[in-house]
Amino acid sequence: MLDLHRAGWVAKLYAADNAEGLLGRAFAVLDALPETGTRLDRRVLASNIARNPHALDDGEPLAALVLALLSAAGITLFAQRSRAAWAAVGVDCDDLTGGLVAVGIHPVGWQLPTGTVVTLPPRELAKCRWPTRPTTRAWTFVTENPSVASAAADLAATGAPVSLLCTSGTPSAVEVAAIARLVEDGWQVALRADFDAAGIAHVAAVLRAAPSSYLWRMGAGDYEESLGVGGVRVPLTQVPDTPWEPALASAMRARGLAAFEEALLPDLLADLRLGEPP
């Protein structure tokens, strides 16, 4: 209940015209979630409960309330993207939107002009295989922010052999599995994200699937450097543990501020130009 209060849901329900009906439908959705080991399409679930296949789309009040209840119960995380939260309870969103933005790398069998940037949708990521890495020193970089991917694409357009995937936030289970297959196919993976709770959770999720991934400028010193660059001072309310470097979580808790990838963009581009992390 405290988490719902902090998220503003108690006030929203008091102000809603039909709070009782909305809450009733939310509990009906929770009751109708698929059993462990089975999956259900989100639009089918919405149609079954609300007689509207779009009632659980992102931005709809019913969807937001159900996700808030799941988070308050500790089943999902407030920081999770909605697609990842639904996936965690066995509900599949469409498999054509979302996915990974790819610069300089694409699945086996794809033919693209050099330097082309594409989004690989979940439908493709679920089954794709990656090309065998071209050299023993070849790296694929993984970032969370589209701004880094955009800068990487500009670099690739100059002829630099960039290989980068962007999750555009916390990756789904399908995206994590696709990144892990890079390691299976012989690539070295350099991984990073924002210095905030969601970014740390994102990195931890990929590390669980691909523990040999290299942390790309994701240490305590990199965090302090990011803060030193300046920018918006965003308070941190929680900081997960950082097993790869416990000092990072300690520094973030002591500072109480988030830091974002863009602060290190010149260094990140230098690494991409070189083709390997420092």
C-alpha positions as a Markdown table, in Angstrom:
| # | Residue | x | y | z |
|---|---|---|---|---|
| 1 | Met | 0.0 | 0.0 | 0.0 |
| 2 | Leu | 2.9 | 2.4 | 0.8 |
| 3 | Asp | 4.4 | 1.9 | -2.7 |
| 4 | Leu | 1.0 | 2.6 | -4.3 |
| 5 | His | 0.7 | 5.7 | -2.2 |
| 6 | Arg | 4.2 | 6.9 | -3.2 |
| 7 | Ala | 3.3 | 6.3 | -6.9 |
| 8 | Gly | 0.2 | 8.4 | -6.5 |
| 9 | Trp | -2.3 | 5.7 | -7.0 |
| 10 | Val | -4.3 | 6.2 | -3.8 |
| 11 | Ala | -4.9 | 9.9 | -4.8 |
| 12 | Lys | -5.8 | 8.8 | -8.4 |
| 13 | Leu | -8.3 | 6.3 | -7.2 |
| 14 | Tyr | -10.0 | 8.8 | -4.9 |
| 15 | Ala | -10.3 | 11.2 | -7.8 |
| 16 | Ala | -11.5 | 8.6 | -10.3 |
| 17 | Asp | -15.2 | 8.7 | -11.4 |
| 18 | Asn | -15.4 | 4.9 | -11.2 |
| 19 | Ala | -12.6 | 3.9 | -8.9 |
| 20 | Glu | -14.4 | 0.8 | -7.6 |
| 21 | Gly | -15.0 | -0.5 | -11.2 |
| 22 | Leu | -11.4 | 0.2 | -12.2 |
| 23 | Leu | -10.0 | -1.5 | -9.1 |
| 24 | Gly | -12.4 | -4.5 | -9.7 |
| 25 | Arg | -11.2 | -4.9 | -13.3 |
| 26 | Ala | -7.5 | -4.7 | -12.2 |
| 27 | Phe | -8.1 | -7.5 | -9.7 |
| 28 | Ala | -9.9 | -9.5 | -12.4 |
| 29 | Val | -6.8 | -9.1 | -14.6 |
| 30 | Leu | -4.6 | -10.3 | -11.8 |
| 31 | Asp | -6.8 | -13.3 | -11.3 |
| 32 | Ala | -6.7 | -14.1 | -15.0 |
| 33 | Leu | -2.9 | -14.1 | -15.3 |
| 34 | Pro | -1.6 | -17.3 | -16.9 |
| 35 | Glu | -0.4 | -20.1 | -14.8 |
| 36 | Thr | 3.4 | -20.6 | -14.4 |
| 37 | Gly | 4.8 | -22.1 | -17.6 |
| 38 | Thr | 2.0 | -20.8 | -19.8 |
| 39 | Arg | 1.7 | -17.6 | -21.8 |
| 40 | Leu | -1.2 | -15.3 | -22.8 |
| 41 | Asp | -1.4 | -12.5 | -25.3 |
| 42 | Arg | -2.0 | -9.1 | -23.7 |
| 43 | Arg | -4.7 | -8.1 | -26.1 |
| 44 | Val | -6.5 | -11.4 | -25.5 |
| 45 | Leu | -6.3 | -10.9 | -21.7 |
| 46 | Ala | -7.6 | -7.3 | -22.1 |
| 47 | Ser | -10.5 | -8.5 | -24.3 |
| 48 | Asn | -11.4 | -11.3 | -21.9 |
| 49 | Ile | -11.6 | -8.9 | -18.9 |
| 50 | Ala | -12.6 | -5.5 | -20.3 |
| 51 | Arg | -14.1 | -6.5 | -23.6 |
| 52 | Asn | -11.6 | -4.1 | -25.2 |
| 53 | Pro | -8.3 | -5.5 | -26.6 |
| 54 | His | -6.6 | -2.2 | -26.1 |
| 55 | Ala | -7.5 | -1.8 | -22.4 |
| 56 | Leu | -4.1 | -3.0 | -21.3 |
| 57 | Asp | -2.1 | -1.0 | -23.8 |
| 58 | Asp | 0.6 | 1.3 | -22.5 |
| 59 | Gly | -0.9 | 4.5 | -21.2 |
| 60 | Glu | -4.3 | 3.0 | -20.4 |
| 61 | Pro | -5.5 | 3.5 | -16.7 |
| 62 | Leu | -6.2 | -0.2 | -16.3 |
| 63 | Ala | -2.8 | -1.3 | -17.5 |
| 64 | Ala | -1.1 | 1.3 | -15.3 |
| 65 | Leu | -3.0 | 0.2 | -12.2 |
| 66 | Val | -2.3 | -3.5 | -12.8 |
| 67 | Leu | 1.4 | -2.9 | -13.2 |
| 68 | Ala | 1.4 | -0.7 | -10.1 |
| 69 | Leu | -0.3 | -3.5 | -8.1 |
| 70 | Leu | 2.2 | -6.1 | -9.4 |
| 71 | Ser | 5.1 | -3.8 | -8.4 |
| 72 | Ala | 3.6 | -3.1 | -5.0 |
| 73 | Ala | 3.3 | -6.9 | -4.4 |
| 74 | Gly | 7.0 | -7.3 | -5.3 |
| 75 | Ile | 6.3 | -9.4 | -8.3 |
| 76 | Thr | 7.7 | -6.9 | -10.7 |
| 77 | Leu | 9.8 | -3.7 | -10.3 |
| 78 | Phe | 8.6 | -0.1 | -10.7 |
| 79 | Ala | 11.7 | 0.5 | -12.8 |
| 80 | Gln | 10.9 | -2.2 | -15.3 |
| 81 | Arg | 9.6 | -1.3 | -18.8 |
| 82 | Ser | 6.0 | -2.4 | -19.2 |
| 83 | Arg | 6.9 | -5.0 | -21.8 |
| 84 | Ala | 9.4 | -6.6 | -19.3 |
| 85 | Ala | 6.9 | -6.5 | -16.4 |
| 86 | Trp | 4.1 | -8.1 | -18.5 |
| 87 | Ala | 6.6 | -10.8 | -19.7 |
| 88 | Ala | 7.5 | -11.5 | -16.1 |
| 89 | Val | 3.9 | -12.6 | -15.3 |
| 90 | Gly | 3.5 | -14.6 | -18.5 |
| 91 | Val | 1.8 | -12.0 | -20.6 |
| 92 | Asp | 3.1 | -11.3 | -24.1 |
| 93 | Cys | 2.9 | -8.0 | -25.9 |
| 94 | Asp | 3.0 | -7.9 | -29.6 |
| 95 | Asp | 6.3 | -9.2 | -31.1 |
| 96 | Leu | 6.6 | -6.6 | -33.8 |
| 97 | Thr | 7.4 | -3.4 | -31.8 |
| 98 | Gly | 10.3 | -2.8 | -29.5 |
| 99 | Gly | 13.5 | -4.8 | -29.8 |
| 100 | Leu | 17.1 | -3.9 | -30.2 |
| 101 | Val | 18.5 | -1.0 | -32.3 |
| 102 | Ala | 21.5 | -2.4 | -34.2 |
| 103 | Val | 24.4 | -0.5 | -35.7 |
| 104 | Gly | 26.9 | -2.5 | -37.8 |
| 105 | Ile | 25.7 | -6.0 | -36.8 |
| 106 | His | 22.6 | -8.0 | -37.9 |
| 107 | Pro | 21.4 | -11.6 | -37.9 |
| 108 | Val | 22.8 | -14.2 | -40.2 |
| 109 | Gly | 21.0 | -14.1 | -43.5 |
| 110 | Trp | 20.2 | -10.4 | -43.5 |
| 111 | Gln | 21.6 | -8.3 | -46.3 |
| 112 | Leu | 21.9 | -4.5 | -45.5 |
| 113 | Pro | 23.9 | -1.7 | -46.9 |
| 114 | Thr | 27.0 | -0.8 | -44.9 |
| 115 | Gly | 26.2 | 1.6 | -42.1 |
| 116 | Thr | 22.5 | 0.9 | -42.0 |
| 117 | Val | 20.8 | 1.2 | -38.7 |
| 118 | Val | 17.8 | -1.1 | -38.1 |
| 119 | Thr | 15.5 | -2.1 | -35.2 |
| 120 | Leu | 15.4 | -5.9 | -34.7 |
| 121 | Pro | 11.9 | -6.7 | -33.4 |
| 122 | Pro | 11.2 | -9.3 | -30.7 |
| 123 | Arg | 9.9 | -11.7 | -33.4 |
| 124 | Glu | 13.3 | -11.8 | -35.0 |
| 125 | Leu | 15.3 | -11.7 | -31.8 |
| 126 | Ala | 13.6 | -14.7 | -30.4 |
| 127 | Lys | 15.1 | -17.0 | -33.1 |
| 128 | Cys | 18.0 | -15.2 | -34.8 |
| 129 | Arg | 21.6 | -16.3 | -34.8 |
| 130 | Trp | 24.5 | -13.8 | -35.1 |
| 131 | Pro | 27.3 | -14.0 | -37.6 |
| 132 | Thr | 30.6 | -15.5 | -36.3 |
| 133 | Arg | 32.8 | -12.7 | -35.1 |
| 134 | Pro | 35.3 | -11.7 | -37.8 |
| 135 | Thr | 38.4 | -11.5 | -35.6 |
| 136 | Thr | 39.5 | -12.7 | -32.2 |
| 137 | Arg | 39.4 | -9.1 | -30.9 |
| 138 | Ala | 36.0 | -8.3 | -32.2 |
| 139 | Trp | 33.6 | -6.6 | -29.8 |
| 140 | Thr | 29.9 | -5.8 | -29.8 |
| 141 | Phe | 29.0 | -2.9 | -27.6 |
| 142 | Val | 25.7 | -2.8 | -25.7 |
| 143 | Thr | 24.2 | 0.5 | -24.6 |
| 144 | Glu | 20.8 | 1.5 | -23.1 |
| 145 | Asn | 20.4 | 5.0 | -24.6 |
| 146 | Pro | 19.3 | 5.8 | -28.2 |
| 147 | Ser | 21.4 | 8.9 | -28.1 |
| 148 | Val | 24.5 | 6.7 | -27.8 |
| 149 | Ala | 23.2 | 4.6 | -30.7 |
| 150 | Ser | 22.6 | 7.6 | -32.8 |
| 151 | Ala | 26.1 | 8.9 | -32.2 |
| 152 | Ala | 27.5 | 5.4 | -33.0 |
| 153 | Ala | 25.5 | 5.4 | -36.3 |
| 154 | Asp | 27.0 | 8.7 | -37.2 |
| 155 | Leu | 30.4 | 7.2 | -36.5 |
| 156 | Ala | 29.6 | 4.1 | -38.6 |
| 157 | Ala | 28.6 | 6.4 | -41.5 |
| 158 | Thr | 32.2 | 7.6 | -41.6 |
| 159 | Gly | 33.4 | 4.1 | -42.3 |
| 160 | Ala | 34.3 | 3.1 | -38.8 |
| 161 | Pro | 33.6 | -0.6 | -38.2 |
| 162 | Val | 31.2 | -0.1 | -35.3 |
| 163 | Ser | 29.2 | -3.0 | -33.8 |
| 164 | Leu | 26.6 | -1.9 | -31.3 |
| 165 | Leu | 23.2 | -2.9 | -29.9 |
| 166 | Cys | 20.9 | -0.5 | -28.1 |
| 167 | Thr | 18.2 | -1.7 | -25.7 |
| 168 | Ser | 16.4 | 1.7 | -25.4 |
| 169 | Gly | 15.9 | 1.1 | -21.7 |
| 170 | Thr | 15.8 | -2.1 | -19.6 |
| 171 | Pro | 15.8 | -5.0 | -22.0 |
| 172 | Ser | 13.1 | -7.7 | -22.1 |
| 173 | Ala | 13.9 | -11.4 | -21.6 |
| 174 | Val | 13.9 | -11.9 | -25.4 |
| 175 | Glu | 16.4 | -9.1 | -25.8 |
| 176 | Val | 18.6 | -10.4 | -23.0 |
| 177 | Ala | 18.6 | -13.9 | -24.5 |
| 178 | Ala | 19.6 | -12.4 | -27.9 |
| 179 | Ile | 22.5 | -10.5 | -26.4 |
| 180 | Ala | 23.6 | -13.7 | -24.6 |
| 181 | Arg | 23.6 | -15.5 | -27.9 |
| 182 | Leu | 26.3 | -13.1 | -29.1 |
| 183 | Val | 28.6 | -14.6 | -26.6 |
| 184 | Glu | 27.6 | -18.1 | -27.7 |
| 185 | Asp | 28.4 | -17.1 | -31.3 |
| 186 | Gly | 31.9 | -16.0 | -30.3 |
| 187 | Trp | 31.6 | -12.3 | -29.7 |
| 188 | Gln | 33.0 | -10.3 | -26.9 |
| 189 | Val | 30.3 | -8.1 | -25.3 |
| 190 | Ala | 31.0 | -4.7 | -23.8 |
| 191 | Leu | 28.0 | -3.7 | -21.6 |
| 192 | Arg | 26.9 | -0.5 | -20.0 |
| 193 | Ala | 23.8 | 1.6 | -19.0 |
| 194 | Asp | 22.9 | 4.7 | -17.0 |
| 195 | Phe | 24.0 | 5.0 | -13.4 |
| 196 | Asp | 20.5 | 4.7 | -11.9 |
| 197 | Ala | 18.4 | 1.9 | -10.4 |
| 198 | Ala | 17.0 | 0.8 | -13.8 |
| 199 | Gly | 20.4 | 0.9 | -15.5 |
| 200 | Ile | 22.0 | -1.2 | -12.8 |
| 201 | Ala | 19.1 | -3.7 | -13.0 |
| 202 | His | 19.5 | -3.8 | -16.8 |
| 203 | Val | 23.2 | -4.6 | -16.5 |
| 204 | Ala | 22.6 | -7.2 | -13.8 |
| 205 | Ala | 20.0 | -8.9 | -16.0 |
| 206 | Val | 22.4 | -9.2 | -19.0 |
| 207 | Leu | 25.2 | -10.4 | -16.7 |
| 208 | Arg | 23.0 | -13.2 | -15.4 |
| 209 | Ala | 22.5 | -14.4 | -18.9 |
| 210 | Ala | 26.0 | -13.7 | -20.2 |
| 211 | Pro | 28.3 | -13.6 | -17.2 |
| 212 | Ser | 31.5 | -13.2 | -19.4 |
| 213 | Ser | 30.3 | -9.7 | -20.6 |
| 214 | Tyr | 32.8 | -6.9 | -19.9 |
| 215 | Leu | 31.5 | -3.9 | -18.0 |
| 216 | Trp | 32.1 | -0.9 | -20.3 |
| 217 | Arg | 32.9 | 2.1 | -18.2 |
| 218 | Met | 30.6 | 1.0 | -15.4 |
| 219 | Gly | 32.8 | 1.4 | -12.4 |
| 220 | Ala | 32.8 | 3.7 | -9.4 |
| 221 | Gly | 35.4 | 5.9 | -11.1 |
| 222 | Asp | 33.3 | 6.2 | -14.2 |
| 223 | Tyr | 30.3 | 7.2 | -12.1 |
| 224 | Glu | 32.2 | 9.9 | -10.3 |
| 225 | Glu | 33.5 | 11.1 | -13.7 |
| 226 | Ser | 30.0 | 11.3 | -15.1 |
| 227 | Leu | 28.9 | 13.4 | -12.1 |
| 228 | Gly | 31.8 | 15.7 | -12.6 |
| 229 | Val | 30.8 | 16.5 | -16.2 |
| 230 | Gly | 27.6 | 18.2 | -14.8 |
| 231 | Gly | 24.1 | 18.1 | -16.1 |
| 232 | Val | 20.7 | 17.6 | -14.4 |
| 233 | Arg | 21.0 | 16.4 | -10.8 |
| 234 | Val | 18.5 | 13.6 | -10.5 |
| 235 | Pro | 18.1 | 12.1 | -7.0 |
| 236 | Leu | 18.4 | 8.4 | -6.5 |
| 237 | Thr | 15.7 | 6.7 | -4.3 |
| 238 | Gln | 17.2 | 3.3 | -4.5 |
| 239 | Val | 20.4 | 1.6 | -5.7 |
| 240 | Pro | 20.6 | -2.1 | -6.3 |
| 241 | Asp | 23.9 | -4.0 | -5.5 |
| 242 | Thr | 26.6 | -4.0 | -8.1 |
| 243 | Pro | 28.3 | -7.4 | -7.7 |
| 244 | Trp | 30.8 | -6.6 | -10.5 |
| 245 | Glu | 32.2 | -3.7 | -8.4 |
| 246 | Pro | 30.6 | -3.2 | -4.9 |
| 247 | Ala | 32.3 | 0.2 | -4.7 |
| 248 | Leu | 30.0 | 1.5 | -7.4 |
| 249 | Ala | 26.8 | 0.9 | -5.4 |
| 250 | Ser | 28.5 | 2.4 | -2.3 |
| 251 | Ala | 29.4 | 5.5 | -4.3 |
| 252 | Met | 25.9 | 5.9 | -5.8 |
| 253 | Arg | 24.3 | 5.5 | -2.4 |
| 254 | Ala | 26.7 | 8.1 | -0.8 |
| 255 | Arg | 26.1 | 10.6 | -3.6 |
| 256 | Gly | 22.4 | 9.9 | -4.0 |
| 257 | Leu | 22.5 | 11.1 | -7.6 |
| 258 | Ala | 21.9 | 9.4 | -10.9 |
| 259 | Ala | 24.3 | 9.9 | -13.8 |
| 260 | Phe | 23.6 | 9.2 | -17.5 |
| 261 | Glu | 25.5 | 7.7 | -20.4 |
| 262 | Glu | 25.5 | 11.0 | -22.4 |
| 263 | Ala | 28.0 | 12.4 | -19.8 |
| 264 | Leu | 30.6 | 10.0 | -21.1 |
| 265 | Leu | 29.7 | 10.2 | -24.7 |
| 266 | Pro | 33.1 | 11.5 | -26.0 |
| 267 | Asp | 34.9 | 8.6 | -24.2 |
| 268 | Leu | 32.3 | 6.1 | -25.4 |
| 269 | Leu | 32.7 | 7.2 | -29.0 |
| 270 | Ala | 36.5 | 7.0 | -28.6 |
| 271 | Asp | 36.1 | 3.3 | -27.5 |
| 272 | Leu | 33.8 | 2.6 | -30.5 |
| 273 | Arg | 36.3 | 4.2 | -32.9 |
| 274 | Leu | 39.0 | 2.0 | -31.4 |
| 275 | Gly | 36.8 | -1.0 | -31.5 |
| 276 | Glu | 37.3 | -2.2 | -28.0 |
| 277 | Pro | 36.6 | -1.0 | -24.4 |
| 278 | Pro | 39.3 | 0.5 | -22.2 |
